[in-house]
Coordinates of C-alpha atoms in Angstrom, one line a residue:
M1 CA 0.0 0.0 0.0
L2 CA 3.0 2.3 0.4
G3 CA 2.9 5.2 -2.0
C4 CA -0.8 4.6 -2.8
F5 CA -3.7 7.0 -2.3
A6 CA -6.1 6.2 0.5
K7 CA -8.9 6.6 -2.0
D8 CA -7.6 3.7 -4.0
I9 CA -6.9 1.4 -1.1
L10 CA -9.8 1.8 1.3
P11 CA -13.3 0.6 0.9
K12 CA -15.7 3.4 -0.1
E13 CA -17.4 3.6 3.4
L14 CA -14.0 3.8 5.2
Y15 CA -12.6 6.4 2.8
E16 CA -15.6 8.6 3.2
A17 CA -15.2 8.6 7.0
F18 CA -11.4 9.1 6.6
H19 CA -11.9 12.0 4.3
R20 CA -14.5 13.6 6.6
C21 CA -12.2 13.6 9.5
L22 CA -9.4 15.3 7.5
T23 CA -11.6 18.0 5.9
K24 CA -13.3 18.8 9.2
G25 CA -10.2 18.6 11.3
I26 CA -11.7 15.9 13.7
E27 CA -8.6 14.9 15.6
H28 CA -10.0 11.6 17.0
E29 CA -13.0 9.4 16.2
V30 CA -14.0 5.8 16.6
F31 CA -16.8 4.3 14.6
N32 CA -18.2 1.0 13.2
I33 CA -18.9 0.5 9.6
Q34 CA -20.5 -2.3 7.6
L35 CA -18.8 -3.0 4.3
S36 CA -21.0 -3.3 1.3
N37 CA -18.4 -5.5 -0.3
P38 CA -16.8 -7.6 2.3
R39 CA -13.1 -8.6 1.9
N40 CA -11.7 -11.8 3.2
K41 CA -15.0 -12.4 5.0
I42 CA -14.6 -9.1 6.8
E43 CA -18.1 -7.5 6.9
Y44 CA -18.0 -5.3 9.9
V45 CA -15.0 -3.0 10.9
R46 CA -14.3 -0.8 13.9
A47 CA -12.2 2.2 12.7
Q48 CA -10.2 4.5 14.8
I49 CA -8.8 7.7 13.2
K50 CA -6.4 10.0 15.0
L51 CA -4.9 13.0 13.3
R52 CA -1.3 14.0 13.9
V53 CA -1.3 17.8 14.2
K54 CA 1.8 20.0 14.4
E55 CA 1.7 23.7 14.7
Q56 CA -2.0 23.5 13.9
E57 CA -1.4 21.6 10.7
V58 CA -2.2 18.0 10.0
V59 CA 1.0 16.3 9.2
G60 CA -0.2 12.7 9.3
V61 CA -2.9 10.2 10.3
I62 CA -3.0 7.1 12.4
F63 CA -5.7 4.9 11.0
T64 CA -6.5 1.7 13.0
L65 CA -8.9 -1.0 11.7
S66 CA -10.3 -3.9 13.7
D67 CA -12.4 -6.9 12.3
I68 CA -15.6 -7.0 14.5
T69 CA -17.6 -9.3 12.1
S70 CA -17.9 -12.2 14.5
I71 CA -18.6 -9.9 17.5
T72 CA -21.3 -8.1 15.5
H73 CA -23.0 -11.3 14.3
T74 CA -22.9 -12.7 17.9
K75 CA -24.5 -9.5 19.2
K76 CA -27.2 -9.7 16.5
L77 CA -27.9 -13.3 17.4
L78 CA -28.1 -12.4 21.1
S79 CA -30.4 -9.5 20.3
N80 CA -32.7 -11.6 18.2
E81 CA -32.8 -14.3 20.9
S82 CA -33.5 -11.7 23.5
E83 CA -36.3 -10.2 21.5
R84 CA -37.8 -13.6 20.9
L85 CA -37.6 -14.3 24.6
R86 CA -39.2 -10.9 25.4
V87 CA -42.1 -11.5 22.9
M88 CA -42.6 -15.0 24.3
L89 CA -42.7 -13.9 27.9
N90 CA -45.0 -11.0 27.1
S91 CA -47.3 -13.3 25.1
I92 CA -47.7 -16.4 27.3
G93 CA -50.8 -16.6 29.5
D94 CA -48.8 -17.1 32.7
A95 CA -47.3 -14.3 34.9
V96 CA -43.5 -14.2 34.9
I97 CA -41.2 -12.2 37.4
A98 CA -37.4 -12.4 37.3
T99 CA -35.1 -11.2 40.1
D100 CA -31.4 -11.1 40.8
N101 CA -29.9 -13.4 43.4
N102 CA -31.1 -11.1 46.2
A103 CA -34.7 -11.5 45.0
I104 CA -34.7 -7.9 43.6
I105 CA -37.0 -7.6 40.6
N106 CA -35.5 -6.9 37.2
Y107 CA -38.3 -8.1 34.9
M108 CA -42.1 -8.5 34.9
N109 CA -44.3 -9.5 32.0
P110 CA -47.7 -7.9 31.3
I111 CA -49.7 -10.7 33.1
A112 CA -47.5 -10.3 36.2
E113 CA -48.2 -6.6 36.0
R114 CA -52.0 -7.2 35.9
L115 CA -52.0 -9.7 38.7
T116 CA -49.7 -7.7 41.1
G117 CA -51.1 -4.3 40.1
W118 CA -47.5 -3.0 39.7
H119 CA -46.1 -1.5 36.5
G120 CA -42.9 -3.2 35.5
E121 CA -40.7 -0.1 35.7
E122 CA -42.0 0.7 39.1
A123 CA -41.5 -2.8 40.4
K124 CA -37.9 -3.0 39.2
G125 CA -35.4 -2.6 42.0
R126 CA -38.0 -3.7 44.6
H127 CA -37.9 -6.9 46.6
I128 CA -40.2 -9.7 45.4
E129 CA -42.0 -9.8 48.8
E130 CA -43.0 -6.1 48.5
V131 CA -44.5 -6.5 45.0
M132 CA -46.0 -10.1 45.3
K133 CA -47.8 -10.3 48.6
L134 CA -48.9 -13.9 49.2
V135 CA -51.1 -15.2 52.1
D136 CA -52.9 -18.4 52.9
A137 CA -56.5 -18.1 51.6
T138 CA -58.0 -19.8 54.7
S139 CA -55.9 -18.4 57.6
N140 CA -54.8 -15.2 55.9
K141 CA -51.3 -15.9 57.2
T142 CA -48.4 -14.4 55.2
L143 CA -46.6 -16.9 53.0
V144 CA -42.9 -16.8 52.0
N145 CA -42.4 -16.1 48.3
P146 CA -41.3 -19.2 46.4
I147 CA -38.4 -17.2 44.8
S148 CA -36.9 -16.5 48.2
V149 CA -37.0 -20.3 49.0
A150 CA -35.7 -21.2 45.6
L151 CA -32.7 -18.9 45.9
K152 CA -32.0 -19.9 49.5
E153 CA -32.3 -23.7 48.9
Q154 CA -31.0 -23.6 45.3
R155 CA -33.8 -25.7 43.9
I156 CA -37.2 -25.5 42.1
V157 CA -40.0 -24.7 44.6
A158 CA -43.7 -25.2 44.1
M159 CA -46.0 -22.5 45.3
A160 CA -47.8 -23.4 48.6
L161 CA -51.3 -24.8 48.3
N162 CA -54.2 -22.4 48.9
S163 CA -52.0 -19.4 48.0
Q164 CA -53.8 -16.0 47.6
L165 CA -52.2 -12.9 45.9
T166 CA -53.5 -9.5 46.8
G167 CA -52.6 -6.9 44.1
L168 CA -51.6 -3.3 44.6
D169 CA -55.1 -2.3 43.5
G170 CA -56.7 -4.5 46.2
R171 CA -57.9 -7.3 43.8
V172 CA -57.5 -10.8 45.2
Y173 CA -56.4 -13.8 43.1
R174 CA -55.9 -17.5 43.9
V175 CA -52.6 -18.4 42.3
E176 CA -50.3 -21.4 41.8
D177 CA -47.2 -22.6 40.0
S178 CA -43.5 -22.6 40.8
A179 CA -40.2 -20.7 41.1
A180 CA -36.6 -21.7 40.2
P181 CA -33.1 -20.3 40.5
I182 CA -31.4 -19.0 37.3
R183 CA -27.8 -20.2 36.7
D184 CA -25.0 -19.0 34.5
V185 CA -22.9 -21.2 32.2
E186 CA -20.7 -22.1 35.1
G187 CA -23.7 -23.1 37.3
N188 CA -23.6 -20.1 39.6
I189 CA -26.9 -18.7 40.7
I190 CA -27.4 -15.2 39.2
G191 CA -31.1 -14.7 40.0
G192 CA -34.5 -16.3 40.2
I193 CA -37.7 -16.6 38.2
I194 CA -41.3 -17.3 39.2
V195 CA -44.0 -18.4 36.9
F196 CA -47.6 -18.3 38.2
H197 CA -51.2 -18.1 37.0
D198 CA -54.6 -17.1 38.2
V199 CA -56.7 -20.2 39.2
S200 CA -59.5 -18.2 40.9
E201 CA -62.1 -19.3 38.3
S202 CA -60.9 -22.9 38.4
I203 CA -61.1 -23.1 42.2
A204 CA -64.5 -21.3 42.1
M205 CA -65.7 -23.9 39.5
A206 CA -64.3 -26.7 41.6
V207 CA -66.0 -25.4 44.7
K208 CA -69.3 -25.0 42.7
M209 CA -69.0 -28.5 41.3
S210 CA -68.3 -29.9 44.7
H211 CA -71.3 -28.1 46.1
L212 CA -73.5 -29.4 43.3
A213 CA -72.2 -32.9 43.8
N214 CA -73.1 -32.8 47.5
H215 CA -76.3 -30.7 47.5
D216 CA -79.8 -31.0 46.2
L217 CA -80.5 -28.7 43.2
L218 CA -84.0 -27.8 44.2
T219 CA -83.6 -27.0 47.9
D220 CA -79.8 -26.6 48.1
L221 CA -79.9 -28.9 51.1
P222 CA -77.2 -31.6 51.5
N223 CA -78.0 -34.7 49.4
R224 CA -77.6 -38.4 50.0
V225 CA -73.8 -38.3 49.4
L226 CA -73.0 -35.5 51.8
L227 CA -75.5 -36.9 54.4
H228 CA -73.8 -40.3 54.3
D229 CA -70.4 -38.6 55.1
R230 CA -72.0 -36.7 58.0
V231 CA -73.8 -39.7 59.4
T232 CA -70.6 -41.8 59.2
H233 CA -68.6 -39.0 61.0
A234 CA -71.3 -38.6 63.7
C235 CA -71.3 -42.3 64.4
K236 CA -67.5 -42.4 64.8
V237 CA -67.6 -39.4 67.1
A238 CA -70.5 -40.9 69.1
S239 CA -68.6 -44.2 69.5
S240 CA -65.5 -42.5 70.8
M241 CA -67.3 -40.0 73.1
N242 CA -70.2 -42.2 74.3
K243 CA -72.9 -40.1 72.6
N244 CA -76.2 -40.9 70.9
V245 CA -77.0 -40.1 67.3
A246 CA -80.5 -39.9 66.0
L247 CA -81.6 -40.2 62.3
M248 CA -85.1 -39.1 61.3
L249 CA -86.4 -40.1 57.9
I250 CA -89.4 -37.8 56.8
D251 CA -91.7 -38.8 53.9
I252 CA -94.6 -36.7 52.7
D253 CA -97.8 -38.7 52.7
H254 CA -99.5 -39.1 49.3
F255 CA -97.1 -36.6 47.7
K256 CA -97.1 -38.5 44.4
Y257 CA -100.8 -38.1 44.0
L258 CA -100.5 -34.4 44.9
N259 CA -97.6 -33.9 42.5
D260 CA -99.5 -35.7 39.6
T261 CA -102.6 -33.7 40.3
L262 CA -101.1 -30.2 40.6
G263 CA -98.2 -30.6 38.2
H264 CA -94.5 -30.9 38.9
H265 CA -94.0 -27.1 39.1
Q266 CA -96.4 -26.8 42.0
G267 CA -95.0 -29.9 43.5
D268 CA -91.5 -28.3 43.5
L269 CA -92.8 -25.2 45.2
I270 CA -94.3 -27.4 48.0
I271 CA -91.0 -29.3 48.4
K272 CA -89.2 -25.9 48.8
D273 CA -91.7 -24.8 51.4
V274 CA -91.4 -28.1 53.3
A275 CA -87.6 -27.7 53.3
K276 CA -87.9 -24.2 54.8
R277 CA -90.3 -25.3 57.5
L278 CA -88.0 -28.2 58.5
E279 CA -85.0 -25.8 58.5
S280 CA -86.8 -23.6 61.0
L281 CA -87.0 -26.5 63.5
I282 CA -83.3 -27.3 63.6
D283 CA -80.1 -25.7 65.0
L284 CA -76.7 -25.2 63.4
N285 CA -75.4 -28.5 64.6
T286 CA -78.2 -30.5 63.0
T287 CA -78.1 -31.6 59.4
L288 CA -81.2 -31.4 57.2
A289 CA -80.9 -33.3 53.9
R290 CA -83.1 -34.1 50.9
I291 CA -82.4 -37.6 49.7
G292 CA -85.3 -38.2 47.3
G293 CA -88.4 -36.7 45.7
D294 CA -90.4 -36.3 48.8
E295 CA -87.9 -37.7 51.4
F296 CA -85.9 -35.6 53.9
V297 CA -83.5 -36.6 56.7
I298 CA -82.7 -34.9 59.9
L299 CA -79.4 -35.9 61.6
L300 CA -79.1 -35.1 65.3
P301 CA -75.4 -35.7 66.1
D302 CA -75.6 -35.4 69.9
V303 CA -78.9 -36.6 71.5
K304 CA -79.1 -36.0 75.2
S305 CA -82.3 -37.9 75.8
A306 CA -85.1 -39.6 73.9
S307 CA -87.5 -36.7 74.9
V308 CA -85.5 -34.4 72.6
V309 CA -86.1 -36.7 69.6
D310 CA -89.8 -37.0 70.6
A311 CA -90.1 -33.2 70.8
I312 CA -88.5 -32.6 67.4
A313 CA -90.5 -35.4 65.8
S314 CA -93.8 -34.0 67.2
D315 CA -92.8 -30.5 66.0
I316 CA -92.3 -31.9 62.5
I317 CA -95.7 -33.6 62.5
N318 CA -97.5 -30.5 63.8
T319 CA -95.6 -28.0 61.5
M320 CA -96.4 -30.0 58.4
N321 CA -100.1 -30.1 59.4
E322 CA -100.3 -26.4 59.0
P323 CA -101.7 -25.5 55.5
F324 CA -99.3 -24.6 52.7
R325 CA -100.2 -21.6 50.6
I326 CA -99.0 -21.8 47.0
D327 CA -100.3 -19.3 44.4
S328 CA -103.2 -18.3 46.6
Q329 CA -104.2 -21.9 47.1
E330 CA -104.0 -23.8 50.4
Y331 CA -102.8 -27.4 50.6
T332 CA -102.8 -29.6 53.7
L333 CA -100.0 -32.2 54.0
S334 CA -99.0 -34.8 56.5
V335 CA -95.7 -36.7 57.0
S336 CA -94.6 -40.1 58.3
V337 CA -91.4 -40.1 60.3
G338 CA -89.1 -43.0 61.0
V339 CA -86.4 -42.8 63.7
S340 CA -83.2 -44.8 64.2
V341 CA -80.9 -44.2 67.1
N342 CA -77.2 -45.0 67.3
P343 CA -76.0 -47.1 69.1
A344 CA -79.3 -48.3 70.5
D345 CA -80.5 -50.0 67.3
S346 CA -77.6 -49.4 64.8
T347 CA -73.9 -48.8 64.6
Q348 CA -73.2 -47.8 61.0
A349 CA -74.5 -45.1 58.7
E350 CA -76.0 -47.6 56.2
E351 CA -77.8 -49.4 59.0
M352 CA -79.2 -46.2 60.4
M353 CA -80.7 -45.3 57.0
T354 CA -82.2 -48.8 56.6
H355 CA -83.7 -48.8 60.1
A356 CA -85.1 -45.3 59.7
D357 CA -86.7 -46.3 56.4
A358 CA -88.3 -49.4 58.1
A359 CA -89.6 -47.2 61.0
M360 CA -91.0 -44.7 58.5
Y361 CA -93.0 -47.5 56.7
R362 CA -94.3 -48.6 60.1
A363 CA -95.6 -45.1 60.6
K364 CA -97.4 -45.3 57.3
E365 CA -98.9 -48.6 58.1
Q366 CA -100.2 -47.3 61.4
G367 CA -102.1 -44.5 59.6
R368 CA -99.5 -41.9 58.6
N369 CA -99.1 -38.4 60.1
R370 CA -97.1 -39.9 62.9
F371 CA -93.6 -41.0 63.9
C372 CA -92.2 -44.4 64.9
Y373 CA -89.0 -45.8 66.3
Y374 CA -87.1 -48.7 64.9
S375 CA -87.2 -52.1 66.7
D376 CA -86.0 -55.7 66.1
D377 CA -89.6 -56.7 65.3
L378 CA -89.7 -53.9 62.7
E379 CA -86.4 -55.1 61.2
Y380 CA -88.0 -58.5 60.6
Q381 CA -91.1 -57.0 59.1
F382 CA -88.9 -54.8 56.8
K383 CA -87.0 -57.8 55.6
Q384 CA -90.2 -59.7 55.0
R385 CA -91.5 -56.8 53.0
Q386 CA -88.4 -56.8 50.9
S387 CA -88.7 -60.5 50.3
V388 CA -92.4 -60.3 49.3
E389 CA -91.7 -57.4 47.0
K390 CA -89.0 -59.5 45.3
L391 CA -91.3 -62.5 45.0
L392 CA -94.1 -60.3 43.6
R393 CA -91.9 -58.6 41.1
N394 CA -90.4 -61.9 39.8
A395 CA -93.9 -63.5 39.6
I396 CA -95.2 -60.6 37.5
E397 CA -92.1 -60.7 35.2
Q398 CA -92.2 -64.5 34.8
D399 CA -96.0 -64.6 34.4
K400 CA -96.4 -66.7 37.6
I401 CA -99.3 -64.7 39.2
E402 CA -102.1 -67.1 40.0
V403 CA -105.8 -66.4 40.0
F404 CA -108.3 -68.3 42.2
Y405 CA -112.0 -68.2 41.7
Q406 CA -114.7 -68.1 44.4
P407 CA -118.2 -69.0 43.1
K408 CA -121.2 -66.6 43.5
L409 CA -124.5 -68.4 43.9
E410 CA -128.2 -67.6 43.6
L411 CA -129.1 -68.1 47.2
A412 CA -132.5 -69.6 46.6
T413 CA -131.4 -72.2 44.0
R414 CA -127.7 -72.6 44.9
K415 CA -127.0 -72.2 41.2
I416 CA -123.6 -70.8 40.3
M417 CA -124.1 -67.4 38.6
G418 CA -120.6 -66.1 38.6
V419 CA -117.2 -66.0 40.3
E420 CA -114.9 -63.5 42.0
A421 CA -111.3 -63.5 40.7
L422 CA -108.8 -63.4 43.6
V423 CA -105.1 -63.0 43.0
R424 CA -102.7 -65.4 44.7
L425 CA -98.9 -65.4 45.2
R426 CA -96.7 -68.2 46.3
D427 CA -93.4 -68.1 48.1
N428 CA -90.3 -70.2 47.3
D429 CA -91.7 -73.1 49.2
N430 CA -94.8 -73.0 47.1
K431 CA -96.9 -71.8 50.0
L432 CA -99.6 -69.1 49.4
I433 CA -98.8 -65.6 50.7
S434 CA -101.8 -63.7 52.2
P435 CA -103.1 -61.0 49.9
L436 CA -103.0 -58.7 52.9
D437 CA -99.2 -59.0 52.7
F438 CA -98.6 -58.3 49.0
I439 CA -101.5 -56.2 47.7
P440 CA -100.8 -53.1 49.8
L441 CA -97.1 -53.6 48.9
A442 CA -98.0 -53.7 45.2
E443 CA -99.9 -50.4 45.6
E444 CA -97.0 -48.7 47.4
T445 CA -94.4 -49.8 44.8
G446 CA -96.6 -49.2 41.7
L447 CA -96.6 -52.9 40.8
I448 CA -100.4 -52.9 41.2
H449 CA -100.8 -51.8 37.6
A450 CA -98.9 -54.8 36.2
L451 CA -100.6 -57.1 38.8
G452 CA -104.1 -55.9 37.9
K453 CA -103.4 -56.3 34.2
S454 CA -102.3 -60.0 34.8
V455 CA -105.4 -60.8 36.8
L456 CA -107.7 -59.1 34.3
K457 CA -106.1 -61.0 31.4
Q458 CA -106.3 -64.4 33.1
S459 CA -109.9 -63.8 34.3
C460 CA -111.2 -62.8 30.8
K461 CA -109.4 -65.8 29.3
A462 CA -111.0 -68.1 31.8
A463 CA -114.5 -66.6 31.4
K464 CA -114.2 -67.0 27.6
E465 CA -113.3 -70.7 28.0
W466 CA -116.3 -71.3 30.3
A467 CA -118.6 -69.5 27.8
D468 CA -117.3 -71.6 24.9
K469 CA -118.3 -74.7 27.0
G470 CA -121.8 -73.4 27.5
H471 CA -121.3 -71.9 31.0
K472 CA -122.3 -68.2 31.1
I473 CA -120.2 -67.4 34.2
K474 CA -119.7 -63.7 34.9
V475 CA -116.2 -63.1 36.3
A476 CA -115.8 -60.2 38.8
V477 CA -112.3 -58.6 39.0
N478 CA -111.2 -56.3 41.8
I479 CA -109.8 -52.9 40.8
A480 CA -107.4 -51.1 43.1
A481 CA -107.8 -47.4 43.7
K482 CA -104.4 -46.6 42.1
Q483 CA -105.5 -48.3 38.9
F484 CA -108.0 -45.5 38.5
T485 CA -105.1 -43.0 38.4
D486 CA -104.0 -44.6 35.1
G487 CA -105.5 -42.6 32.3
N488 CA -105.1 -45.6 30.0
F489 CA -107.1 -48.0 32.2
C490 CA -110.3 -47.9 30.1
N491 CA -108.3 -48.7 27.0
L492 CA -106.6 -51.6 28.8
V493 CA -109.9 -53.1 29.8
A494 CA -111.3 -52.7 26.3
D495 CA -108.2 -54.3 24.7
T496 CA -108.2 -57.2 27.2
I497 CA -111.8 -58.0 26.5
E498 CA -111.2 -57.8 22.8
Q499 CA -108.1 -60.0 22.9
A500 CA -109.8 -62.6 24.9
G501 CA -112.9 -62.6 22.6
L502 CA -115.1 -62.3 25.7
A503 CA -118.6 -60.9 25.6
S504 CA -118.4 -57.8 27.8
E505 CA -121.5 -58.6 29.8
L506 CA -119.5 -61.5 31.3
L507 CA -117.1 -59.1 33.0
E508 CA -117.7 -57.3 36.2
L509 CA -115.3 -54.8 37.9
E510 CA -115.4 -54.5 41.6
V511 CA -114.3 -51.1 43.1
T512 CA -114.2 -50.0 46.8
E513 CA -116.0 -47.0 48.0
S514 CA -112.7 -45.3 48.9
A515 CA -111.5 -45.7 45.3
L516 CA -114.4 -43.5 44.2
M517 CA -113.6 -40.6 46.4
H518 CA -110.3 -39.3 44.9
D519 CA -111.7 -37.1 42.1
F520 CA -115.4 -37.3 41.7
D521 CA -115.6 -35.9 38.1
E522 CA -112.7 -37.9 36.8
I523 CA -114.0 -41.2 38.4
K524 CA -117.4 -40.5 36.9
V525 CA -116.0 -40.1 33.4
M526 CA -114.0 -43.3 33.8
L527 CA -116.9 -45.4 35.1
N528 CA -119.2 -44.2 32.3
K529 CA -116.6 -45.2 29.8
L530 CA -116.3 -48.6 31.4
A531 CA -120.1 -49.0 31.5
D532 CA -120.2 -48.1 27.8
L533 CA -118.1 -51.2 27.1
G534 CA -121.1 -53.3 28.3
L535 CA -119.6 -54.6 31.5
T536 CA -121.1 -54.2 35.0
I537 CA -119.8 -52.1 38.0
A538 CA -120.0 -53.4 41.6
I539 CA -119.3 -51.6 44.8
D540 CA -117.2 -53.9 47.0
D541 CA -117.3 -53.8 50.8
F542 CA -120.3 -51.5 50.8
G543 CA -121.0 -49.8 54.1
T544 CA -117.4 -49.8 55.3
G545 CA -116.2 -46.6 53.6
Y546 CA -117.8 -43.3 52.6
S547 CA -121.2 -44.6 51.9
S548 CA -123.1 -42.0 50.0
L549 CA -126.3 -42.1 48.1
S550 CA -125.0 -39.4 45.7
Y551 CA -122.5 -41.7 44.0
L552 CA -125.0 -44.5 43.8
K553 CA -127.2 -42.1 41.9
L554 CA -124.6 -40.4 39.7
F555 CA -122.2 -43.4 39.0
P556 CA -123.2 -46.2 36.7
V557 CA -123.3 -48.8 39.5
D558 CA -125.0 -52.2 39.0
V559 CA -124.2 -54.2 42.1
L560 CA -123.7 -53.7 45.8
K561 CA -121.7 -56.2 47.8
I562 CA -122.4 -56.4 51.5
D563 CA -119.1 -56.5 53.5
Q564 CA -118.4 -59.9 55.2
S565 CA -118.0 -58.2 58.6
F566 CA -121.7 -57.3 58.6
V567 CA -122.7 -60.7 57.4
R568 CA -120.5 -62.5 60.0
D569 CA -121.9 -60.5 62.9
M570 CA -125.6 -60.2 61.8
L571 CA -126.8 -63.2 63.9
N572 CA -125.3 -61.8 67.2
D573 CA -125.3 -58.1 66.6
T574 CA -128.5 -56.2 66.0
Q575 CA -126.7 -53.2 64.5
S576 CA -125.0 -55.5 61.9
M577 CA -128.4 -57.0 61.1
D578 CA -129.9 -53.6 60.7
I579 CA -127.1 -52.5 58.3
V580 CA -127.6 -55.7 56.2
R581 CA -131.3 -55.1 56.1
T582 CA -130.8 -51.4 55.1
I583 CA -128.3 -52.1 52.4
T584 CA -130.6 -54.8 50.9
S585 CA -133.6 -52.5 51.0
L586 CA -131.5 -49.7 49.4
A587 CA -130.4 -52.0 46.6
H588 CA -134.0 -53.0 45.8
T589 CA -135.1 -49.4 45.8
L590 CA -132.3 -48.4 43.4
N591 CA -132.9 -51.5 41.3
L592 CA -129.4 -52.7 42.1
Q593 CA -128.3 -56.3 42.4
I594 CA -127.2 -57.3 46.0
V595 CA -124.4 -59.8 46.8
A596 CA -123.6 -60.9 50.4
E597 CA -120.0 -61.8 51.2
G598 CA -118.7 -64.1 53.9
I599 CA -121.6 -66.6 54.2
E600 CA -120.2 -69.2 56.5
E601 CA -123.2 -70.7 58.3
K602 CA -126.6 -72.0 57.3
Q603 CA -128.2 -69.4 59.5
H604 CA -126.5 -66.7 57.5
L605 CA -128.0 -68.1 54.4
N606 CA -131.5 -68.3 55.8
S607 CA -131.4 -64.8 57.2
L608 CA -130.2 -63.3 54.0
I609 CA -132.9 -65.1 52.0
D610 CA -135.5 -63.8 54.4
L611 CA -134.1 -60.2 54.0
G612 CA -134.5 -60.5 50.2
C613 CA -130.8 -60.9 49.3
E614 CA -130.6 -62.8 46.0
F615 CA -126.9 -63.6 45.7
G616 CA -124.0 -64.5 47.9
Q617 CA -120.6 -66.1 48.3
G618 CA -118.7 -67.6 51.2
Y619 CA -117.0 -70.7 52.7
Y620 CA -120.4 -72.2 53.4
F621 CA -120.6 -72.8 49.7
H622 CA -117.1 -72.8 48.3
K623 CA -113.6 -71.5 49.1
P624 CA -111.6 -69.7 46.4
M625 CA -110.1 -72.4 44.2
P626 CA -107.7 -72.7 41.2
K627 CA -109.3 -72.6 37.7
E628 CA -108.8 -76.4 37.2
E629 CA -110.7 -77.1 40.4
F630 CA -113.5 -74.8 39.4
D631 CA -113.6 -76.4 35.9
K632 CA -114.4 -79.8 37.6
L633 CA -117.1 -78.1 39.8
L634 CA -118.8 -76.9 36.6
G635 CA -118.6 -80.5 35.2

């Protein structure tokens, strides 16, 4: 280069800087230049120009060049990486705070700013504990920041459970995540970083879901799941502290009928009002739960004496008897209450529930609107009830329901004019179970509809067979009160008659007086529809219920059956004789057929004939018998 002009040697960018310094008299300058045409892979140069001045004249120049290409590229890479990291930290959904090794903040991303309420620049230089104030959400006790622990113990630290962050603006957040120390390439700790996020909504949702899982949607009372936990806990505490626990199962009497009549919306309103009344009777230590449609449970975890339980049970009965007002209408309810006491009659939660249920059913059997305690005898009855229900259900499903027939005779001639169909059920030993044990159970469980259908079908089929053989035997089938609540009952009867091919005049339906009292207009419509089919309607057990001349006049009744209790006592009790005489006279006046039940002695027969009773049935003539035996009787 010696002897050459700088213009010819230097790259254009360097020469222009060199020339500027000379012309402007800049004695010293350092600058970086990017070469447009790199030489020997030199792209970036650091130039230092220093003018040699003597007597205010430039006599020379010292021009020093350094290759900074690799340094510049490295800085660019670091800058790009830093920018990518900044964008990433500012974009993620979690809050990020970085500190030095003394837990002094040097970085916060926007999410951290929002949760803490601090602006990043204001937070820089402050200790993490000042900016990020954590407390236990339950106890409100101050918590140590995870960064402080991470720096001290030189490890990753998870945030304490149940952590709550209070921001500078007073907002409160539930937060969780972790902190970790930051190390340099040599493994030395140079700072810390904490990553956390807001879990307030998640925790609120979890709390809500837990509440929904353990509480009844309609009343917001504890449900069966939560009740079971509390009963179990109460039993354990009672066992260790020698206390008594009482469980009261409350069932609304006839609520299904009320619910079906008024509609489910009105029924729900009544359930809510019942819950409120029950809540007014208990204290804070007592649990009130709703475990079913119309079933509530009260748990008394510490019973001092039986009189306390008696008082509460009596209050429940009395409170429920007060009319409920829904949409300007008044409704009167009653409840049946079953009581189980631990450890007197049970030791476990499941056993208490079972025993209270059994006691409640005893209360219903005794007339409802009362409470009963559990006993060993009641447990036996409860198990028997379960066994009979299982037998009944299986018999219906397997078509093993039997029908016996008791002949009805014309008393004067002893000629068989008809039969009464009587349902029968056998146990596993092939012994007959009393109808008193399974018919009320069928009504309670709703099996009465399937049971009645089976009896009706068999009876119509039998009557058809007898008719085909020349015996015009009318078959009388008992209809339970609950069958009248089935809007499809008339169609069922019509279809059964048609499928059997039976002349409708050979079918008689026997209904009790109590069955006619539920809904006068509805029952009247149904009986008229049945009468239109051509069959006859009989009032069973007449005189034992709500005997009323009005329904004899307005309902299409054809037959009155005198209850066997009057017939049995008529020889020794003048009042019974007068009742039989009156019913017979009434039937003749209204042109109704009269049938006497329970004729067991010849004197019964003679007296009934003298009173003008034309037809009867009883053990004096024949007991109920299987169809095969009755077939032989017909010959």
